[in-house]
mmCIF file of C-alpha atoms in Angstrom:
data_model
loop_
_atom_site.group_PDB
_atom_site.id
_atom_site.type_symbol
_atom_site.label_atom_id
_atom_site.label_comp_id
_atom_site.label_asym_id
_atom_site.label_seq_id
_atom_site.Cartn_x
_atom_site.Cartn_y
_atom_site.Cartn_z
ATOM 1 C CA UNK A 1226 74.893 117.020 -50.374
ATOM 2 C CA UNK A 1227 74.151 114.122 -52.815
ATOM 3 C CA UNK A 1228 70.995 112.724 -52.786
ATOM 4 C CA UNK A 1229 71.147 109.902 -54.835
ATOM 5 C CA UNK A 1230 73.142 108.318 -52.523
ATOM 6 C CA UNK A 1231 70.567 107.466 -49.825
ATOM 7 C CA UNK A 1232 68.527 105.239 -52.556
ATOM 8 C CA UNK A 1233 71.837 103.646 -53.804
ATOM 9 C CA UNK A 1234 72.358 102.950 -49.886
ATOM 10 C CA UNK A 1235 69.099 101.543 -48.681
ATOM 11 C CA UNK A 1236 69.292 99.187 -51.948
ATOM 12 C CA UNK A 1237 72.221 98.236 -50.452
ATOM 13 C CA UNK A 1238 71.095 97.200 -47.487
ATOM 14 C CA UNK A 1239 67.897 95.752 -48.741
ATOM 15 C CA UNK A 1240 69.931 93.628 -51.259
ATOM 16 C CA UNK A 1241 72.418 92.906 -47.859
ATOM 17 C CA UNK A 1242 69.194 91.991 -46.139
ATOM 18 C CA UNK A 1243 68.185 89.635 -49.111
ATOM 19 C CA UNK A 1244 71.602 87.604 -48.989
ATOM 20 C CA UNK A 1245 71.947 86.422 -45.011
ATOM 21 C CA UNK A 1246 72.254 83.392 -44.430
ATOM 22 C CA UNK A 1247 68.451 83.736 -42.397
ATOM 23 C CA UNK A 1248 66.900 84.339 -46.363
ATOM 24 C CA UNK A 1249 69.307 81.809 -48.757
ATOM 25 C CA UNK A 1250 68.248 79.098 -45.701
ATOM 26 C CA UNK A 1251 64.620 79.259 -45.392
ATOM 27 C CA UNK A 1252 62.637 75.954 -43.602
ATOM 28 C CA UNK A 1253 61.358 73.358 -45.821
ATOM 29 C CA UNK A 1254 59.315 70.452 -45.318
ATOM 30 C CA UNK A 1255 57.427 68.333 -47.953
ATOM 31 C CA UNK A 1256 55.365 65.268 -47.698
ATOM 32 C CA UNK A 1257 53.512 62.870 -49.614
ATOM 33 C CA UNK A 1258 51.453 59.800 -49.203
ATOM 34 C CA UNK A 1259 52.217 56.293 -49.739
ATOM 35 C CA UNK A 1260 49.757 54.155 -48.512
ATOM 36 C CA UNK A 1261 48.968 54.530 -44.972
ATOM 37 C CA UNK A 1262 52.769 55.674 -44.916
ATOM 38 C CA UNK A 1263 53.194 59.293 -44.696
ATOM 39 C CA UNK A 1264 57.227 60.352 -46.274
ATOM 40 C CA UNK A 1265 58.958 63.566 -46.365
ATOM 41 C CA UNK A 1266 61.573 65.546 -45.869
ATOM 42 C CA UNK A 1267 63.131 68.792 -44.285
ATOM 43 C CA UNK A 1268 65.241 70.998 -46.318
ATOM 44 C CA UNK A 1269 66.633 74.382 -46.603
ATOM 45 C CA UNK A 1270 66.444 76.154 -49.853
ATOM 46 C CA UNK A 1271 69.884 76.430 -51.197
ATOM 47 C CA UNK A 1272 71.527 74.101 -48.576
ATOM 48 C CA UNK A 1273 71.150 70.707 -47.206
ATOM 49 C CA UNK A 1274 68.763 68.571 -45.235
ATOM 50 C CA UNK A 1275 68.432 69.913 -41.805
ATOM 51 C CA UNK A 1276 69.737 67.115 -40.133
ATOM 52 C CA UNK A 1277 67.359 66.993 -36.871
ATOM 53 C CA UNK A 1278 65.412 68.268 -37.702
ATOM 54 C CA UNK A 1279 62.016 68.900 -34.529
ATOM 55 C CA UNK A 1280 59.028 67.807 -36.421
ATOM 56 C CA UNK A 1281 55.523 67.696 -35.042
ATOM 57 C CA UNK A 1282 52.541 65.622 -36.420
ATOM 58 C CA UNK A 1283 48.811 67.057 -35.395
ATOM 59 C CA UNK A 1284 45.101 67.613 -36.346
ATOM 60 C CA UNK A 1285 44.164 70.216 -37.709
ATOM 61 C CA UNK A 1286 42.512 71.281 -33.877
ATOM 62 C CA UNK A 1287 45.910 70.625 -32.472
ATOM 63 C CA UNK A 1288 46.160 67.547 -30.977
ATOM 64 C CA UNK A 1289 49.087 66.169 -31.654
ATOM 65 C CA UNK A 1290 50.055 62.469 -33.608
ATOM 66 C CA UNK A 1291 53.198 62.130 -33.179
ATOM 67 C CA UNK A 1292 55.794 63.769 -32.303
ATOM 68 C CA UNK A 1293 59.512 63.125 -34.685
ATOM 69 C CA UNK A 1294 63.170 63.909 -35.674
ATOM 70 C CA UNK A 1295 64.850 64.206 -39.158
ATOM 71 C CA UNK A 1296 68.005 61.742 -39.524
ATOM 72 C CA UNK A 1297 70.749 62.054 -40.388
ATOM 73 C CA UNK A 1298 69.221 63.171 -45.170
ATOM 74 C CA UNK A 1299 66.664 65.308 -43.657
ATOM 75 C CA UNK A 1300 63.622 62.136 -43.948
ATOM 76 C CA UNK A 1301 61.123 60.873 -41.885
ATOM 77 C CA UNK A 1302 57.990 58.639 -42.472
ATOM 78 C CA UNK A 1303 54.882 58.201 -40.259
ATOM 79 C CA UNK A 1304 52.634 55.341 -40.160
ATOM 80 C CA UNK A 1305 49.044 57.098 -40.421
ATOM 81 C CA UNK A 1306 46.417 55.034 -38.153
ATOM 82 C CA UNK A 1307 43.160 57.004 -39.006
ATOM 83 C CA UNK A 1308 41.849 58.757 -41.473
ATOM 84 C CA UNK A 1309 42.246 61.934 -41.357
ATOM 85 C CA UNK A 1310 44.166 65.721 -42.305
ATOM 86 C CA UNK A 1311 47.453 64.967 -40.838
ATOM 87 C CA UNK A 1312 49.424 68.721 -39.975
ATOM 88 C CA UNK A 1313 52.917 68.623 -40.523
ATOM 89 C CA UNK A 1314 54.910 71.510 -38.332
ATOM 90 C CA UNK A 1315 58.759 71.084 -38.246
ATOM 91 C CA UNK A 1316 61.070 73.762 -36.328
ATOM 92 C CA UNK A 1317 64.916 73.992 -36.705
ATOM 93 C CA UNK A 1318 67.638 74.805 -33.714
ATOM 94 C CA UNK A 1319 68.960 78.243 -34.556
ATOM 95 C CA UNK A 1320 64.720 78.883 -35.160
ATOM 96 C CA UNK A 1321 63.416 78.588 -38.874
ATOM 97 C CA UNK A 1322 59.796 76.662 -39.483
ATOM 98 C CA UNK A 1323 58.145 75.404 -41.473
ATOM 99 C CA UNK A 1324 54.388 73.533 -42.048
ATOM 100 C CA UNK A 1325 52.625 71.346 -44.661
ATOM 101 C CA UNK A 1326 49.333 69.086 -44.620
ATOM 102 C CA UNK A 1327 48.878 65.252 -45.615
ATOM 103 C CA UNK A 1328 44.824 66.028 -46.154
ATOM 104 C CA UNK A 1329 42.816 63.167 -45.215
ATOM 105 C CA UNK A 1330 41.668 61.980 -49.207
ATOM 106 C CA UNK A 1331 45.729 61.169 -49.939
ATOM 107 C CA UNK A 1332 45.488 58.114 -47.819
ATOM 108 C CA UNK A 1333 43.771 54.898 -47.815
ATOM 109 C CA UNK A 1334 39.463 54.477 -47.036
ATOM 110 C CA UNK A 1335 40.750 51.222 -45.459
ATOM 111 C CA UNK A 1336 41.799 53.590 -42.644
ATOM 112 C CA UNK A 1337 38.992 53.735 -39.682
ATOM 113 C CA UNK A 1338 37.501 57.569 -38.752
ATOM 114 C CA UNK A 1339 38.688 60.488 -36.031
ATOM 115 C CA UNK A 1340 36.111 59.763 -32.281
ATOM 116 C CA UNK A 1341 34.708 63.746 -33.770
ATOM 117 C CA UNK A 1342 33.919 62.202 -37.007
ATOM 118 C CA UNK A 1343 32.085 58.923 -36.177
ATOM 119 C CA UNK A 1344 28.918 59.427 -34.088
ATOM 120 C CA UNK A 1345 25.548 59.761 -35.757
ATOM 121 C CA UNK A 1346 27.189 58.338 -38.775
ATOM 122 C CA UNK A 1347 28.974 55.556 -37.526
ATOM 123 C CA UNK A 1348 26.931 53.193 -39.852
ATOM 124 C CA UNK A 1349 27.660 55.024 -42.676
ATOM 125 C CA UNK A 1350 31.669 54.496 -42.085
ATOM 126 C CA UNK A 1351 31.569 50.308 -41.083
ATOM 127 C CA UNK A 1352 29.260 50.329 -44.360
ATOM 128 C CA UNK A 1353 31.840 52.149 -46.697
ATOM 129 C CA UNK A 1354 34.160 50.087 -45.036
ATOM 130 C CA UNK A 1355 33.555 46.804 -44.983
ATOM 131 C CA UNK A 1356 34.704 44.175 -47.315
ATOM 132 C CA UNK A 1357 32.616 43.866 -50.393
ATOM 133 C CA UNK A 1358 31.109 40.361 -51.354
ATOM 134 C CA UNK A 1359 33.170 38.431 -54.003
ATOM 135 C CA UNK A 1360 31.645 38.039 -57.117
ATOM 136 C CA UNK A 1361 31.417 35.235 -59.704
ATOM 137 C CA UNK A 1362 33.636 34.804 -62.160
ATOM 138 C CA UNK A 1363 35.561 37.902 -60.789
ATOM 139 C CA UNK A 1364 39.222 37.728 -60.535
ATOM 140 C CA UNK A 1365 39.961 39.796 -56.828
ATOM 141 C CA UNK A 1366 39.024 42.674 -54.218
ATOM 142 C CA UNK A 1367 38.520 46.115 -57.726
ATOM 143 C CA UNK A 1368 38.628 48.428 -54.567
ATOM 144 C CA UNK A 1369 41.795 46.244 -53.449
ATOM 145 C CA UNK A 1370 43.324 46.437 -56.956
ATOM 146 C CA UNK A 1371 42.181 50.127 -56.933
ATOM 147 C CA UNK A 1372 44.417 50.894 -53.533
ATOM 148 C CA UNK A 1373 47.090 49.207 -54.078
ATOM 149 C CA UNK A 1374 48.541 50.868 -58.096
ATOM 150 C CA UNK A 1375 47.222 53.497 -55.903
ATOM 151 C CA UNK A 1376 50.258 52.674 -53.866
ATOM 152 C CA UNK A 1377 52.417 52.467 -56.872
ATOM 153 C CA UNK A 1378 51.759 54.941 -58.214
ATOM 154 C CA UNK A 1379 52.361 57.669 -55.556
ATOM 155 C CA UNK A 1380 55.515 55.519 -54.719
ATOM 156 C CA UNK A 1381 57.081 55.869 -57.969
ATOM 157 C CA UNK A 1382 55.486 60.037 -58.552
ATOM 158 C CA UNK A 1383 56.917 61.853 -54.938
ATOM 159 C CA UNK A 1384 60.456 62.315 -55.748
ATOM 160 C CA UNK A 1385 59.633 63.852 -58.826
ATOM 161 C CA UNK A 1386 57.463 66.002 -56.691
ATOM 162 C CA UNK A 1387 60.159 66.623 -54.277
ATOM 163 C CA UNK A 1388 63.146 67.405 -56.868
ATOM 164 C CA UNK A 1389 60.015 69.723 -58.425
ATOM 165 C CA UNK A 1390 59.344 71.566 -55.509
ATOM 166 C CA UNK A 1391 63.076 71.433 -54.586
ATOM 167 C CA UNK A 1392 63.200 73.339 -57.940
ATOM 168 C CA UNK A 1393 61.283 75.729 -57.574
ATOM 169 C CA UNK A 1394 62.583 76.334 -54.190
ATOM 170 C CA UNK A 1395 66.263 77.125 -55.784
ATOM 171 C CA UNK A 1396 64.887 79.017 -58.923
ATOM 172 C CA UNK A 1397 61.833 81.603 -56.918
ATOM 173 C CA UNK A 1398 65.426 82.686 -54.731
ATOM 174 C CA UNK A 1399 66.942 83.097 -57.980
ATOM 175 C CA UNK A 1400 65.210 84.985 -59.512
ATOM 176 C CA UNK A 1401 65.160 87.277 -55.693
ATOM 177 C CA UNK A 1402 68.585 87.780 -55.642
ATOM 178 C CA UNK A 1403 69.138 88.167 -59.194
ATOM 179 C CA UNK A 1404 65.902 90.679 -59.334
ATOM 180 C CA UNK A 1405 67.658 92.684 -56.317
ATOM 181 C CA UNK A 1406 71.137 92.082 -57.967
ATOM 182 C CA UNK A 1407 69.885 93.759 -61.504
ATOM 183 C CA UNK A 1408 68.540 96.380 -58.732
ATOM 184 C CA UNK A 1409 71.792 97.640 -57.817
ATOM 185 C CA UNK A 1410 73.501 97.647 -60.911
ATOM 186 C CA UNK A 1411 71.085 100.473 -62.329
ATOM 187 C CA UNK A 1412 71.501 102.433 -58.664
ATOM 188 C CA UNK A 1413 75.704 102.227 -59.203
ATOM 189 C CA UNK A 1414 74.263 103.215 -63.051
ATOM 190 C CA UNK A 1415 72.649 105.612 -61.934
ATOM 191 C CA UNK A 1416 75.293 106.757 -59.118
ATOM 192 C CA UNK A 1417 78.261 107.166 -62.177
ATOM 193 C CA UNK A 1418 76.401 109.143 -64.277
ATOM 194 C CA UNK A 1419 75.863 111.111 -61.875
ATOM 195 C CA UNK A 1420 78.572 111.877 -61.043
ATOM 196 C CA UNK A 1421 79.973 112.433 -64.196
ATOM 197 C CA UNK A 1422 77.641 115.943 -63.995
ATOM 198 C CA UNK A 1423 79.824 119.267 -64.167
ATOM 199 C CA UNK A 1424 78.728 120.613 -61.004
ATOM 200 C CA UNK A 1425 76.930 123.464 -60.602
ATOM 201 C CA UNK A 1426 75.515 125.875 -64.087
ATOM 202 C CA UNK A 1427 77.995 126.873 -65.397
ATOM 203 C CA UNK A 1428 79.585 125.795 -68.952
#
């Protein structure tokens, strides 16, 4: 029996598994914060948008914040009501799932803190969110101007981050499939060389 057939068959099976639809259509979710608004998209790596994907937004301790459905472009958006980490969990009808987190640090400081973090720090929170007193000769609230600039920058950067994330996913998938194809090619070459060798020890 030719023992080289066993590794060749195993490598072929692994390659088939790697190129299966389940692997090629891994679900991904991308999200970013633009002011109080959290926007994102749900999509399949190597495929199109995850239309109608169920999206659950919850806190880090598992408390639900909002539930919604992705539109035909796989897009979704919510308005944050408290300054806390937002965990975004999504799943599709075929059983795929993905998650990402929007940290509280990306949300405006003007948003109220969740009730669980107030308590003894309520006074400090009120002081930190209170409007600053106007200054003589000033042209406006520096904090408000800074927040406005941050929102404008985030709005411009968000599409670039999304495109970069999708590009990295495609490159990663292509590298994996290319690696398996390379291994399979070497296995085929090895099998061909073994088949050309004369059987037995005679000349």
